[in-house]
Amino acid sequence: MRAREGGLDAQFFPSGLSRSYSAAGQSAMKRADDQIAAVRELTERHPDTWQFATTSADIRRIASEGKMAALTGLEGGYAIDEKLENVERYYKMGVRYMSPA
């Protein structure tokens, strides 16, 4: 894998969501959930290459095993559907950052 050859130990997979997506009547929450599930599926299908991470300790451990750490985040807050309790929901799903816009 070229990323490992270049010294990359971890990759963030952001769930990219925009206001126009929600305005089109599609669920930003469902789209984010699907994208997070796809990252989890990637790590399950390719455990020799990828492992899901949620902490810096996870990243260090995974890198020491010669694997790539996969992390998830939310680009834009539309996935929380204007409900602060959904921040905790995504945290439990492994999301560790959310950008404001």
mmCIF file with all atom_site columns, C-alpha atoms in Angstrom:
data_model
loop_
_atom_site.group_PDB
_atom_site.id
_atom_site.type_symbol
_atom_site.label_atom_id
_atom_site.label_alt_id
_atom_site.label_comp_id
_atom_site.label_asym_id
_atom_site.label_entity_id
_atom_site.label_seq_id
_atom_site.pdbx_PDB_ins_code
_atom_site.Cartn_x
_atom_site.Cartn_y
_atom_site.Cartn_z
_atom_site.occupancy
_atom_site.B_iso_or_equiv
_atom_site.pdbx_formal_charge
_atom_site.auth_seq_id
_atom_site.auth_comp_id
_atom_site.auth_asym_id
_atom_site.auth_atom_id
_atom_site.pdbx_PDB_model_num
ATOM 1   C CA . MET A 1 1   ? 0.000   0.000  0.000  1.00 0.00 ? 1   MET A CA 1
ATOM 2   C CA . ARG A 1 2   ? 1.491   3.294  -1.115 1.00 0.00 ? 2   ARG A CA 1
ATOM 3   C CA . ALA A 1 3   ? 0.203   5.146  1.941  1.00 0.00 ? 3   ALA A CA 1
ATOM 4   C CA . ARG A 1 4   ? 2.218   2.906  4.275  1.00 0.00 ? 4   ARG A CA 1
ATOM 5   C CA . GLU A 1 5   ? 5.255   3.194  2.023  1.00 0.00 ? 5   GLU A CA 1
ATOM 6   C CA . GLY A 1 6   ? 4.966   6.961  2.406  1.00 0.00 ? 6   GLY A CA 1
ATOM 7   C CA . GLY A 1 7   ? 4.863   6.692  6.196  1.00 0.00 ? 7   GLY A CA 1
ATOM 8   C CA . LEU A 1 8   ? 1.131   7.214  6.699  1.00 0.00 ? 8   LEU A CA 1
ATOM 9   C CA . ASP A 1 9   ? -0.161  5.370  9.789  1.00 0.00 ? 9   ASP A CA 1
ATOM 10  C CA . ALA A 1 10  ? -3.754  6.582  9.911  1.00 0.00 ? 10  ALA A CA 1
ATOM 11  C CA . GLN A 1 11  ? -6.475  7.940  7.686  1.00 0.00 ? 11  GLN A CA 1
ATOM 12  C CA . PHE A 1 12  ? -9.577  9.913  8.549  1.00 0.00 ? 12  PHE A CA 1
ATOM 13  C CA . PHE A 1 13  ? -12.670 8.997  6.586  1.00 0.00 ? 13  PHE A CA 1
ATOM 14  C CA . PRO A 1 14  ? -14.979 11.986 6.938  1.00 0.00 ? 14  PRO A CA 1
ATOM 15  C CA . SER A 1 15  ? -18.680 11.687 6.310  1.00 0.00 ? 15  SER A CA 1
ATOM 16  C CA . GLY A 1 16  ? -19.044 14.679 4.028  1.00 0.00 ? 16  GLY A CA 1
ATOM 17  C CA . LEU A 1 17  ? -22.432 16.268 4.400  1.00 0.00 ? 17  LEU A CA 1
ATOM 18  C CA . SER A 1 18  ? -23.727 19.591 3.256  1.00 0.00 ? 18  SER A CA 1
ATOM 19  C CA . ARG A 1 19  ? -26.796 21.701 3.774  1.00 0.00 ? 19  ARG A CA 1
ATOM 20  C CA . SER A 1 20  ? -27.817 21.129 0.150  1.00 0.00 ? 20  SER A CA 1
ATOM 21  C CA . TYR A 1 21  ? -27.927 17.392 0.814  1.00 0.00 ? 21  TYR A CA 1
ATOM 22  C CA . SER A 1 22  ? -30.416 17.880 3.658  1.00 0.00 ? 22  SER A CA 1
ATOM 23  C CA . ALA A 1 23  ? -32.333 20.512 1.719  1.00 0.00 ? 23  ALA A CA 1
ATOM 24  C CA . ALA A 1 24  ? -32.840 17.988 -1.090 1.00 0.00 ? 24  ALA A CA 1
ATOM 25  C CA . GLY A 1 25  ? -34.978 15.949 1.315  1.00 0.00 ? 25  GLY A CA 1
ATOM 26  C CA . GLN A 1 26  ? -32.397 13.256 1.879  1.00 0.00 ? 26  GLN A CA 1
ATOM 27  C CA . SER A 1 27  ? -31.430 12.254 5.388  1.00 0.00 ? 27  SER A CA 1
ATOM 28  C CA . ALA A 1 28  ? -27.982 13.505 6.309  1.00 0.00 ? 28  ALA A CA 1
ATOM 29  C CA . MET A 1 29  ? -28.102 11.220 9.331  1.00 0.00 ? 29  MET A CA 1
ATOM 30  C CA . LYS A 1 30  ? -28.722 8.138  7.182  1.00 0.00 ? 30  LYS A CA 1
ATOM 31  C CA . ARG A 1 31  ? -25.964 9.126  4.784  1.00 0.00 ? 31  ARG A CA 1
ATOM 32  C CA . ALA A 1 32  ? -23.501 9.620  7.642  1.00 0.00 ? 32  ALA A CA 1
ATOM 33  C CA . ASP A 1 33  ? -24.524 6.305  9.185  1.00 0.00 ? 33  ASP A CA 1
ATOM 34  C CA . ASP A 1 34  ? -23.984 4.565  5.842  1.00 0.00 ? 34  ASP A CA 1
ATOM 35  C CA . GLN A 1 35  ? -20.551 6.134  5.380  1.00 0.00 ? 35  GLN A CA 1
ATOM 36  C CA . ILE A 1 36  ? -19.457 5.161  8.889  1.00 0.00 ? 36  ILE A CA 1
ATOM 37  C CA . ALA A 1 37  ? -20.726 1.624  8.275  1.00 0.00 ? 37  ALA A CA 1
ATOM 38  C CA . ALA A 1 38  ? -18.682 1.509  5.054  1.00 0.00 ? 38  ALA A CA 1
ATOM 39  C CA . VAL A 1 39  ? -15.494 2.343  6.984  1.00 0.00 ? 39  VAL A CA 1
ATOM 40  C CA . ARG A 1 40  ? -16.289 -0.366 9.531  1.00 0.00 ? 40  ARG A CA 1
ATOM 41  C CA . GLU A 1 41  ? -16.932 -2.804 6.678  1.00 0.00 ? 41  GLU A CA 1
ATOM 42  C CA . LEU A 1 42  ? -13.579 -1.885 5.107  1.00 0.00 ? 42  LEU A CA 1
ATOM 43  C CA . THR A 1 43  ? -11.786 -2.760 8.348  1.00 0.00 ? 43  THR A CA 1
ATOM 44  C CA . GLU A 1 44  ? -13.714 -6.029 8.660  1.00 0.00 ? 44  GLU A CA 1
ATOM 45  C CA . ARG A 1 45  ? -13.046 -7.080 5.046  1.00 0.00 ? 45  ARG A CA 1
ATOM 46  C CA . HIS A 1 46  ? -9.348  -6.183 5.175  1.00 0.00 ? 46  HIS A CA 1
ATOM 47  C CA . PRO A 1 47  ? -8.178  -6.838 8.770  1.00 0.00 ? 47  PRO A CA 1
ATOM 48  C CA . ASP A 1 48  ? -4.600  -7.445 7.627  1.00 0.00 ? 48  ASP A CA 1
ATOM 49  C CA . THR A 1 49  ? -4.424  -3.869 6.325  1.00 0.00 ? 49  THR A CA 1
ATOM 50  C CA . TRP A 1 50  ? -6.956  -1.776 8.278  1.00 0.00 ? 50  TRP A CA 1
ATOM 51  C CA . GLN A 1 51  ? -8.170  -1.510 11.847 1.00 0.00 ? 51  GLN A CA 1
ATOM 52  C CA . PHE A 1 52  ? -10.779 0.873  13.245 1.00 0.00 ? 52  PHE A CA 1
ATOM 53  C CA . ALA A 1 53  ? -9.370  3.397  15.733 1.00 0.00 ? 53  ALA A CA 1
ATOM 54  C CA . THR A 1 54  ? -10.874 5.897  18.135 1.00 0.00 ? 54  THR A CA 1
ATOM 55  C CA . THR A 1 55  ? -7.868  7.022  20.193 1.00 0.00 ? 55  THR A CA 1
ATOM 56  C CA . SER A 1 56  ? -4.263  8.043  19.698 1.00 0.00 ? 56  SER A CA 1
ATOM 57  C CA . ALA A 1 57  ? -3.253  4.896  21.618 1.00 0.00 ? 57  ALA A CA 1
ATOM 58  C CA . ASP A 1 58  ? -5.214  2.855  19.056 1.00 0.00 ? 58  ASP A CA 1
ATOM 59  C CA . ILE A 1 59  ? -3.308  4.557  16.238 1.00 0.00 ? 59  ILE A CA 1
ATOM 60  C CA . ARG A 1 60  ? 0.067   3.845  17.831 1.00 0.00 ? 60  ARG A CA 1
ATOM 61  C CA . ARG A 1 61  ? -0.833  0.196  18.504 1.00 0.00 ? 61  ARG A CA 1
ATOM 62  C CA . ILE A 1 62  ? -2.216  -0.345 15.005 1.00 0.00 ? 62  ILE A CA 1
ATOM 63  C CA . ALA A 1 63  ? 0.822   1.286  13.407 1.00 0.00 ? 63  ALA A CA 1
ATOM 64  C CA . SER A 1 64  ? 3.144   -0.900 15.493 1.00 0.00 ? 64  SER A CA 1
ATOM 65  C CA . GLU A 1 65  ? 1.337   -3.913 14.013 1.00 0.00 ? 65  GLU A CA 1
ATOM 66  C CA . GLY A 1 66  ? 2.103   -2.630 10.513 1.00 0.00 ? 66  GLY A CA 1
ATOM 67  C CA . LYS A 1 67  ? -1.516  -1.780 9.758  1.00 0.00 ? 67  LYS A CA 1
ATOM 68  C CA . MET A 1 68  ? -3.389  1.417  8.902  1.00 0.00 ? 68  MET A CA 1
ATOM 69  C CA . ALA A 1 69  ? -5.708  3.028  11.433 1.00 0.00 ? 69  ALA A CA 1
ATOM 70  C CA . ALA A 1 70  ? -9.117  4.086  10.105 1.00 0.00 ? 70  ALA A CA 1
ATOM 71  C CA . LEU A 1 71  ? -10.890 6.937  11.900 1.00 0.00 ? 71  LEU A CA 1
ATOM 72  C CA . THR A 1 72  ? -14.240 8.569  11.202 1.00 0.00 ? 72  THR A CA 1
ATOM 73  C CA . GLY A 1 73  ? -15.556 12.099 11.529 1.00 0.00 ? 73  GLY A CA 1
ATOM 74  C CA . LEU A 1 74  ? -18.451 14.285 10.456 1.00 0.00 ? 74  LEU A CA 1
ATOM 75  C CA . GLU A 1 75  ? -17.853 17.154 8.065  1.00 0.00 ? 75  GLU A CA 1
ATOM 76  C CA . GLY A 1 76  ? -20.628 19.532 8.988  1.00 0.00 ? 76  GLY A CA 1
ATOM 77  C CA . GLY A 1 77  ? -23.150 19.122 11.763 1.00 0.00 ? 77  GLY A CA 1
ATOM 78  C CA . TYR A 1 78  ? -26.134 18.242 9.583  1.00 0.00 ? 78  TYR A CA 1
ATOM 79  C CA . ALA A 1 79  ? -25.955 14.575 10.594 1.00 0.00 ? 79  ALA A CA 1
ATOM 80  C CA . ILE A 1 80  ? -26.888 15.375 14.183 1.00 0.00 ? 80  ILE A CA 1
ATOM 81  C CA . ASP A 1 81  ? -30.274 16.586 12.887 1.00 0.00 ? 81  ASP A CA 1
ATOM 82  C CA . GLU A 1 82  ? -30.270 19.617 15.237 1.00 0.00 ? 82  GLU A CA 1
ATOM 83  C CA . LYS A 1 83  ? -30.324 17.303 18.277 1.00 0.00 ? 83  LYS A CA 1
ATOM 84  C CA . LEU A 1 84  ? -27.380 17.478 20.672 1.00 0.00 ? 84  LEU A CA 1
ATOM 85  C CA . GLU A 1 85  ? -28.064 13.949 21.910 1.00 0.00 ? 85  GLU A CA 1
ATOM 86  C CA . ASN A 1 86  ? -26.964 12.725 18.486 1.00 0.00 ? 86  ASN A CA 1
ATOM 87  C CA . VAL A 1 87  ? -23.420 13.899 19.255 1.00 0.00 ? 87  VAL A CA 1
ATOM 88  C CA . GLU A 1 88  ? -23.252 11.125 21.864 1.00 0.00 ? 88  GLU A CA 1
ATOM 89  C CA . ARG A 1 89  ? -24.826 8.688  19.386 1.00 0.00 ? 89  ARG A CA 1
ATOM 90  C CA . TYR A 1 90  ? -22.035 9.338  16.893 1.00 0.00 ? 90  TYR A CA 1
ATOM 91  C CA . TYR A 1 91  ? -19.407 9.188  19.617 1.00 0.00 ? 91  TYR A CA 1
ATOM 92  C CA . LYS A 1 92  ? -20.636 5.686  20.472 1.00 0.00 ? 92  LYS A CA 1
ATOM 93  C CA . MET A 1 93  ? -20.327 4.836  16.772 1.00 0.00 ? 93  MET A CA 1
ATOM 94  C CA . GLY A 1 94  ? -16.645 5.816  16.865 1.00 0.00 ? 94  GLY A CA 1
ATOM 95  C CA . VAL A 1 95  ? -16.791 9.344  15.455 1.00 0.00 ? 95  VAL A CA 1
ATOM 96  C CA . ARG A 1 96  ? -14.178 11.561 17.083 1.00 0.00 ? 96  ARG A CA 1
ATOM 97  C CA . TYR A 1 97  ? -14.564 14.916 15.375 1.00 0.00 ? 97  TYR A CA 1
ATOM 98  C CA . MET A 1 98  ? -17.236 17.075 13.794 1.00 0.00 ? 98  MET A CA 1
ATOM 99  C CA . SER A 1 99  ? -16.500 20.217 11.848 1.00 0.00 ? 99  SER A CA 1
ATOM 100 C CA . PRO A 1 100 ? -18.895 23.145 12.246 1.00 0.00 ? 100 PRO A CA 1
ATOM 101 C CA . ALA A 1 101 ? -19.593 23.691 8.569  1.00 0.00 ? 101 ALA A CA 1
#
